[in-house]
mmCIF file of C-alpha atoms in Angstrom:
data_model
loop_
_atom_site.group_PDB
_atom_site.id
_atom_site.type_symbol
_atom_site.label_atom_id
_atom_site.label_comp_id
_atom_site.label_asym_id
_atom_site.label_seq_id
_atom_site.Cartn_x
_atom_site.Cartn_y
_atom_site.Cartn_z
ATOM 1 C CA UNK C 1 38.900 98.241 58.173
ATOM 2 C CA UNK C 2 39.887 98.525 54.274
ATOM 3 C CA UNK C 3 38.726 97.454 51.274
ATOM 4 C CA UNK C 4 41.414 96.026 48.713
ATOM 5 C CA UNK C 5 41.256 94.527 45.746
ATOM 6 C CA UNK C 6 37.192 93.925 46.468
ATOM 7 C CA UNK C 7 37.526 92.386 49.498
ATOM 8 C CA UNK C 8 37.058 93.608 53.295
ATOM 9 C CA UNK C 9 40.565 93.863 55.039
ATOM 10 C CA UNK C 10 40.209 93.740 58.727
ATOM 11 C CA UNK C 11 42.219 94.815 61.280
ATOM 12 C CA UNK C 12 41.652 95.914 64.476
ATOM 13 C CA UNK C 13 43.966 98.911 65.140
ATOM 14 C CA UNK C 14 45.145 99.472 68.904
ATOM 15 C CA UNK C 15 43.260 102.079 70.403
ATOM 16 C CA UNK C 16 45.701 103.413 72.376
ATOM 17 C CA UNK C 17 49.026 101.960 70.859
ATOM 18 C CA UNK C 18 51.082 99.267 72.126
ATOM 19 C CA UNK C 19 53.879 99.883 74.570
ATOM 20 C CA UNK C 20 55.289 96.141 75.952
ATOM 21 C CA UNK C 21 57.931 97.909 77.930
ATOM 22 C CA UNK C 22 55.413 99.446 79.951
ATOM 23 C CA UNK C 23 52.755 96.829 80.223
ATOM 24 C CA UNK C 24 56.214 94.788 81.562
ATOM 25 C CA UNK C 25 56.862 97.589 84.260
ATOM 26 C CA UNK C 26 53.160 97.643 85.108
ATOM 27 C CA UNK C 27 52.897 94.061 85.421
ATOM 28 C CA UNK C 28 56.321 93.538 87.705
ATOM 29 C CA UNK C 29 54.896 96.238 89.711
ATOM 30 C CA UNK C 30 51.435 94.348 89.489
ATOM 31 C CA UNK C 31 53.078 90.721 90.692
ATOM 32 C CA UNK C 32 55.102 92.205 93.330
ATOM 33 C CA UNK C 33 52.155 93.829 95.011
ATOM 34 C CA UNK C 34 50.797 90.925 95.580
ATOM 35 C CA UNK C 35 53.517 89.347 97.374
ATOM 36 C CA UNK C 36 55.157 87.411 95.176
ATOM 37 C CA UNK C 37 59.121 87.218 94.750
ATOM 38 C CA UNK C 38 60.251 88.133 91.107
ATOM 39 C CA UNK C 39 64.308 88.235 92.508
ATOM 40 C CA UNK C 40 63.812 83.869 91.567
ATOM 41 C CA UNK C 41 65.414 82.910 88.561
ATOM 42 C CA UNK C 42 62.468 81.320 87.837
ATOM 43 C CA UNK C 43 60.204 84.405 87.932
ATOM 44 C CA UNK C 44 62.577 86.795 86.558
ATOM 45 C CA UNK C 45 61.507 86.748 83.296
ATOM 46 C CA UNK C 46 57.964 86.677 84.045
ATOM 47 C CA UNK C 47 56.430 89.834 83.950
ATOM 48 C CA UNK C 48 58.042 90.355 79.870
ATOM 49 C CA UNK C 49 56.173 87.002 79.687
ATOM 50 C CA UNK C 50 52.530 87.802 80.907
ATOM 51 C CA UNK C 51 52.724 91.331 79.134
ATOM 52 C CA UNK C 52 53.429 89.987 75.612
ATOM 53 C CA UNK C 53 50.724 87.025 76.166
ATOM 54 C CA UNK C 54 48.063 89.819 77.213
ATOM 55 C CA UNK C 55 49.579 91.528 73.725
ATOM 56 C CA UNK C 56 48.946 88.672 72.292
ATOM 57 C CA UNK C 57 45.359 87.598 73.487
ATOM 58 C CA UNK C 58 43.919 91.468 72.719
ATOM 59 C CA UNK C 59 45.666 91.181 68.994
ATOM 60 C CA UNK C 60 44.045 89.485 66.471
ATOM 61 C CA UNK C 61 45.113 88.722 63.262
ATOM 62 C CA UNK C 62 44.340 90.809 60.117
ATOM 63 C CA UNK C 63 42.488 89.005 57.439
ATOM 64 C CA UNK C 64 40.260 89.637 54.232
ATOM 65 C CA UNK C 65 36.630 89.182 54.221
ATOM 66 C CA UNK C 66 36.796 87.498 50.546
ATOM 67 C CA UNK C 67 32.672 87.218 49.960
ATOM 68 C CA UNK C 68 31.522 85.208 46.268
ATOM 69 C CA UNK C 69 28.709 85.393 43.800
ATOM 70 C CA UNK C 70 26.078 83.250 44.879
ATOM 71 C CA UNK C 71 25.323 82.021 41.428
ATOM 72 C CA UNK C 72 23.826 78.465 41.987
ATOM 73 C CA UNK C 73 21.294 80.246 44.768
ATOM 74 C CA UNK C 74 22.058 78.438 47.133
ATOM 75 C CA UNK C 75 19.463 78.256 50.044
ATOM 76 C CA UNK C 76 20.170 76.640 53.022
ATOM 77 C CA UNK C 77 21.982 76.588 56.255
ATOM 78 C CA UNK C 78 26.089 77.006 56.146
ATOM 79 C CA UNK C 79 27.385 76.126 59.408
ATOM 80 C CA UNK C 80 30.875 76.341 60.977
ATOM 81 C CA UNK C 81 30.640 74.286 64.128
ATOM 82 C CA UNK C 82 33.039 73.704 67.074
ATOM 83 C CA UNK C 83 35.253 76.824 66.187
ATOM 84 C CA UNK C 84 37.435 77.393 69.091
ATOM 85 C CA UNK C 85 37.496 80.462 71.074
ATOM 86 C CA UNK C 86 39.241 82.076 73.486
ATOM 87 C CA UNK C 87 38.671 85.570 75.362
ATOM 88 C CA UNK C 88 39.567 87.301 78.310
ATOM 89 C CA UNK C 89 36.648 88.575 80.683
ATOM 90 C CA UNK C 90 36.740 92.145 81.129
ATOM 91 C CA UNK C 91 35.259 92.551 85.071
ATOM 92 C CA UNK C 92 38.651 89.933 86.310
ATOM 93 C CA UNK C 93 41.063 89.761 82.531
ATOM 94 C CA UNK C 94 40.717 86.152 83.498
ATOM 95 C CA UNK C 95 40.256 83.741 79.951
ATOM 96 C CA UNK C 96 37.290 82.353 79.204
ATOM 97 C CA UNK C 97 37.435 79.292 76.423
ATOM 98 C CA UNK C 98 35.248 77.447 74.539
ATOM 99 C CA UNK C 99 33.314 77.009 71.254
ATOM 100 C CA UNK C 100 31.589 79.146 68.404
ATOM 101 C CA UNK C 101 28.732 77.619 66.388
ATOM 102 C CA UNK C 102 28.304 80.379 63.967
ATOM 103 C CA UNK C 103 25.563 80.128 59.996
ATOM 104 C CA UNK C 104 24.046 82.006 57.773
ATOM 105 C CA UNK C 105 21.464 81.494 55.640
ATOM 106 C CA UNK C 106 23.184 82.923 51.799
ATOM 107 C CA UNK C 107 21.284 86.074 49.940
ATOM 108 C CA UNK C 108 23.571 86.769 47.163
ATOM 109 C CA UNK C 109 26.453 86.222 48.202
ATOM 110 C CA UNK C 110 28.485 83.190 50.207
ATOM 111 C CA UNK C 111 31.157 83.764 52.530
ATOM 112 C CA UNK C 112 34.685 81.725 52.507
ATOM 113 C CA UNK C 113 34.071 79.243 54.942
ATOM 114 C CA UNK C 114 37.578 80.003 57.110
ATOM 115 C CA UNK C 115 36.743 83.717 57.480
ATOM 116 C CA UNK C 116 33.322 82.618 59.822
ATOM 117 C CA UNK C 117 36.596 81.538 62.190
ATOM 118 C CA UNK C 118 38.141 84.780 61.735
ATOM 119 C CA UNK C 119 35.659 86.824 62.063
ATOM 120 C CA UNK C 120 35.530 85.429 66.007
ATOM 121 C CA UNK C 121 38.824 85.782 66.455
ATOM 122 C CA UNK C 122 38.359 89.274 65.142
ATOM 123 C CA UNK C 123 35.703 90.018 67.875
ATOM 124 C CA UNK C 124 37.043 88.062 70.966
ATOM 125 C CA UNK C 125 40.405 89.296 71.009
ATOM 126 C CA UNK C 126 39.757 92.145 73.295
ATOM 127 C CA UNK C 127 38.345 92.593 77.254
ATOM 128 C CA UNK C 128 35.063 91.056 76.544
ATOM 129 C CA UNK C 129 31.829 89.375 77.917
ATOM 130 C CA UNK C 130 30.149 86.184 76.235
ATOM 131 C CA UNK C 131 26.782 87.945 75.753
ATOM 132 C CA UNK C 132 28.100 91.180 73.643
ATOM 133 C CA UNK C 133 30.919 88.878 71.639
ATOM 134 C CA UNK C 134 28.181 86.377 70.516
ATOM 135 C CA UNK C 135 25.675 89.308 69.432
ATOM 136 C CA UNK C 136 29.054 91.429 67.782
ATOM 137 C CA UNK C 137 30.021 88.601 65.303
ATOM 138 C CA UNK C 138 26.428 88.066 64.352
ATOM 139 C CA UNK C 139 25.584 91.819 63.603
ATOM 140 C CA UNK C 140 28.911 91.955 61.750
ATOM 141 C CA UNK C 141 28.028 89.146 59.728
ATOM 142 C CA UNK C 142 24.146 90.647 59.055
ATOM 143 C CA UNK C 143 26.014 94.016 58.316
ATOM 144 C CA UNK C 144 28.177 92.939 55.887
ATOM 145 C CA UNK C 145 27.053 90.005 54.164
ATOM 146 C CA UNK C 146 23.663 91.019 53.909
ATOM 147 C CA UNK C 147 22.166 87.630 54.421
ATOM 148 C CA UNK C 148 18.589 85.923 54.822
ATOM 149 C CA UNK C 149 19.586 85.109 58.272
ATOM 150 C CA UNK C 150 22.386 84.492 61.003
ATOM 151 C CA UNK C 151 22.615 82.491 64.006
ATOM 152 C CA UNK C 152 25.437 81.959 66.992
ATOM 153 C CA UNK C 153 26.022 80.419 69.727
ATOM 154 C CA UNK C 154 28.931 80.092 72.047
ATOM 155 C CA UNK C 155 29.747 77.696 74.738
ATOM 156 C CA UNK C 156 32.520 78.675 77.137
ATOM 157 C CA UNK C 157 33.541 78.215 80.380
ATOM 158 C CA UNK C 158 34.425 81.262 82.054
ATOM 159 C CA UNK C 159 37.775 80.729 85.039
ATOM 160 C CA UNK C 160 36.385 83.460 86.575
ATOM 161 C CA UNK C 161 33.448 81.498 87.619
ATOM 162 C CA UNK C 162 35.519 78.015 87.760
ATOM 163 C CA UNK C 163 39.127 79.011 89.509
ATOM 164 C CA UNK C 164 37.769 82.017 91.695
ATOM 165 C CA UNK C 165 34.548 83.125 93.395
ATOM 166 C CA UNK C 166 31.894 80.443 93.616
ATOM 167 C CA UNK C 167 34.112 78.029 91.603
ATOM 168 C CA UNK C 168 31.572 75.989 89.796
ATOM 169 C CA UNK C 169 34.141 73.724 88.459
ATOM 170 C CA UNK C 170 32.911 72.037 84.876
ATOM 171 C CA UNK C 171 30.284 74.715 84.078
ATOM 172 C CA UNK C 172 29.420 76.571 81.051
ATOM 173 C CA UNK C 173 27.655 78.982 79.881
ATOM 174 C CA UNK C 174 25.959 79.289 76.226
ATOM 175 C CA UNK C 175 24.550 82.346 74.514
ATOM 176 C CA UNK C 176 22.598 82.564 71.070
ATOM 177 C CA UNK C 177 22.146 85.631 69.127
ATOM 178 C CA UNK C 178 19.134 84.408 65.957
ATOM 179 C CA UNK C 179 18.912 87.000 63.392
ATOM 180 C CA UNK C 180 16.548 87.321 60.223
ATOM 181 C CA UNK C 181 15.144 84.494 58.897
ATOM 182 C CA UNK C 182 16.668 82.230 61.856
ATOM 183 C CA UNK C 183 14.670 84.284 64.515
ATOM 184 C CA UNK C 184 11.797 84.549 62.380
ATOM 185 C CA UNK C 185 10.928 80.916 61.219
ATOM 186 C CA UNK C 186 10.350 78.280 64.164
ATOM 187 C CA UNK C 187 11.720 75.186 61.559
ATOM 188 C CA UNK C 188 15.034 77.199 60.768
ATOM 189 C CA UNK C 189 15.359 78.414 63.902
ATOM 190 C CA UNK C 190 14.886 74.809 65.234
ATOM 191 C CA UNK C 191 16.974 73.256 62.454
ATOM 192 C CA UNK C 192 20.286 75.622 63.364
ATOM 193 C CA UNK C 193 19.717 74.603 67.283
ATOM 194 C CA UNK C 194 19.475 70.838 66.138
ATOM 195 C CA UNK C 195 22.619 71.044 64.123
ATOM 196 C CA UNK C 196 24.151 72.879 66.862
ATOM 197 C CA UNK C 197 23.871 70.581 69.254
ATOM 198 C CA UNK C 198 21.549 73.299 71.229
ATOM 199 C CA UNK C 199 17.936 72.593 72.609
ATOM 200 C CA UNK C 200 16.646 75.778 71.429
#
């Protein structure tokens, strides 16, 4: 992460590099240990395929964290609701989808309101589980906003739970992270549940 022209850039550098080729070997070696064909026109192409979406779904996209003055002092909730996520779990690299409810309640400064979106994308592209992601983007937020307070939830359902295992078709599962002023106050913590959607 870099700061340019007074705003955050972020971008979430590989840890250990990128290298398609042999995420491609590994996975044609993966698929065909499992018994499955790959000489089928059909599946030929396949393993190229599943590497670059992994590639894909562990890359997010760089983006600045433009923040402005808030001069009229503003004082209430800002809420981004129903922003779509997707994430792979990291115990099965299965997806899990769903939505992110994310607000803040403004200090001094307000955020542009397509960078709350971001900033989950930001955090859930990578191996992840739904309890650590949800608490991530709102201790980011807290960090570098400096707000009064910060609240998230997410609502996904997990195909490691629905396609495998028990698979509890239809379910979901929802975690909150209530920071601040949101944790603090019983009436702002009830009004962000409300708006939400969320009995809290």
């Amino acid at each position: 992460m870099t700061t340019t022209s007074g705003a955050l850039r972020v971008v979430k550098q590989p840890e250990a590099g990128l290298d398609l080729a042999a995420a491609e070997r590994a996975a044609a070696d993966f698929i065909a240990a499992l018994g499955v064909d790959l000489d089928a026109e059909s599946l030929r192409d396949t393993p190229g395929r599943m590497a670059r979406a992994y590639a894909e779904l562990f890359t997010p996209r760089p983006f600045d964290l433009t923040t402005f003055p808030n001069d009229e002092g503003y004082d209430e909730l800002v809420l981004a609701r129903s922003i779509p996520i997707r994430s792979v779990c990291e115990h099965h690299l299965l997806p899990f989808v769903g939505v992110a409810h994310v607000g803040y309640l403004p200090g001094t400064r307000i955020l542009g309101l397509s960078k709350l979106a971001r900033i989950v994308e930001h955090f859930a592209c990578r191996p992840q589980v739904q309890e650590r992601l949800t608490k991530q983007i709102a201790d980011w937020l807290d960090e570098q906003l400096h707000p009064k307070g910060v609240g998230v939830v997410i609502d996904a359902e997990h195909t490691c739970m629905t396609l495998r295992g028990v698979q509890a078709t239809g379910s979901t599962t929802v975690t909150s992270t209530l920071l601040g002023t949101l944790r603090a106050d019983p009436r702002s913590r009830q009004e962000f549940f409300s708006l939400t959607g969320v009995n809290g």
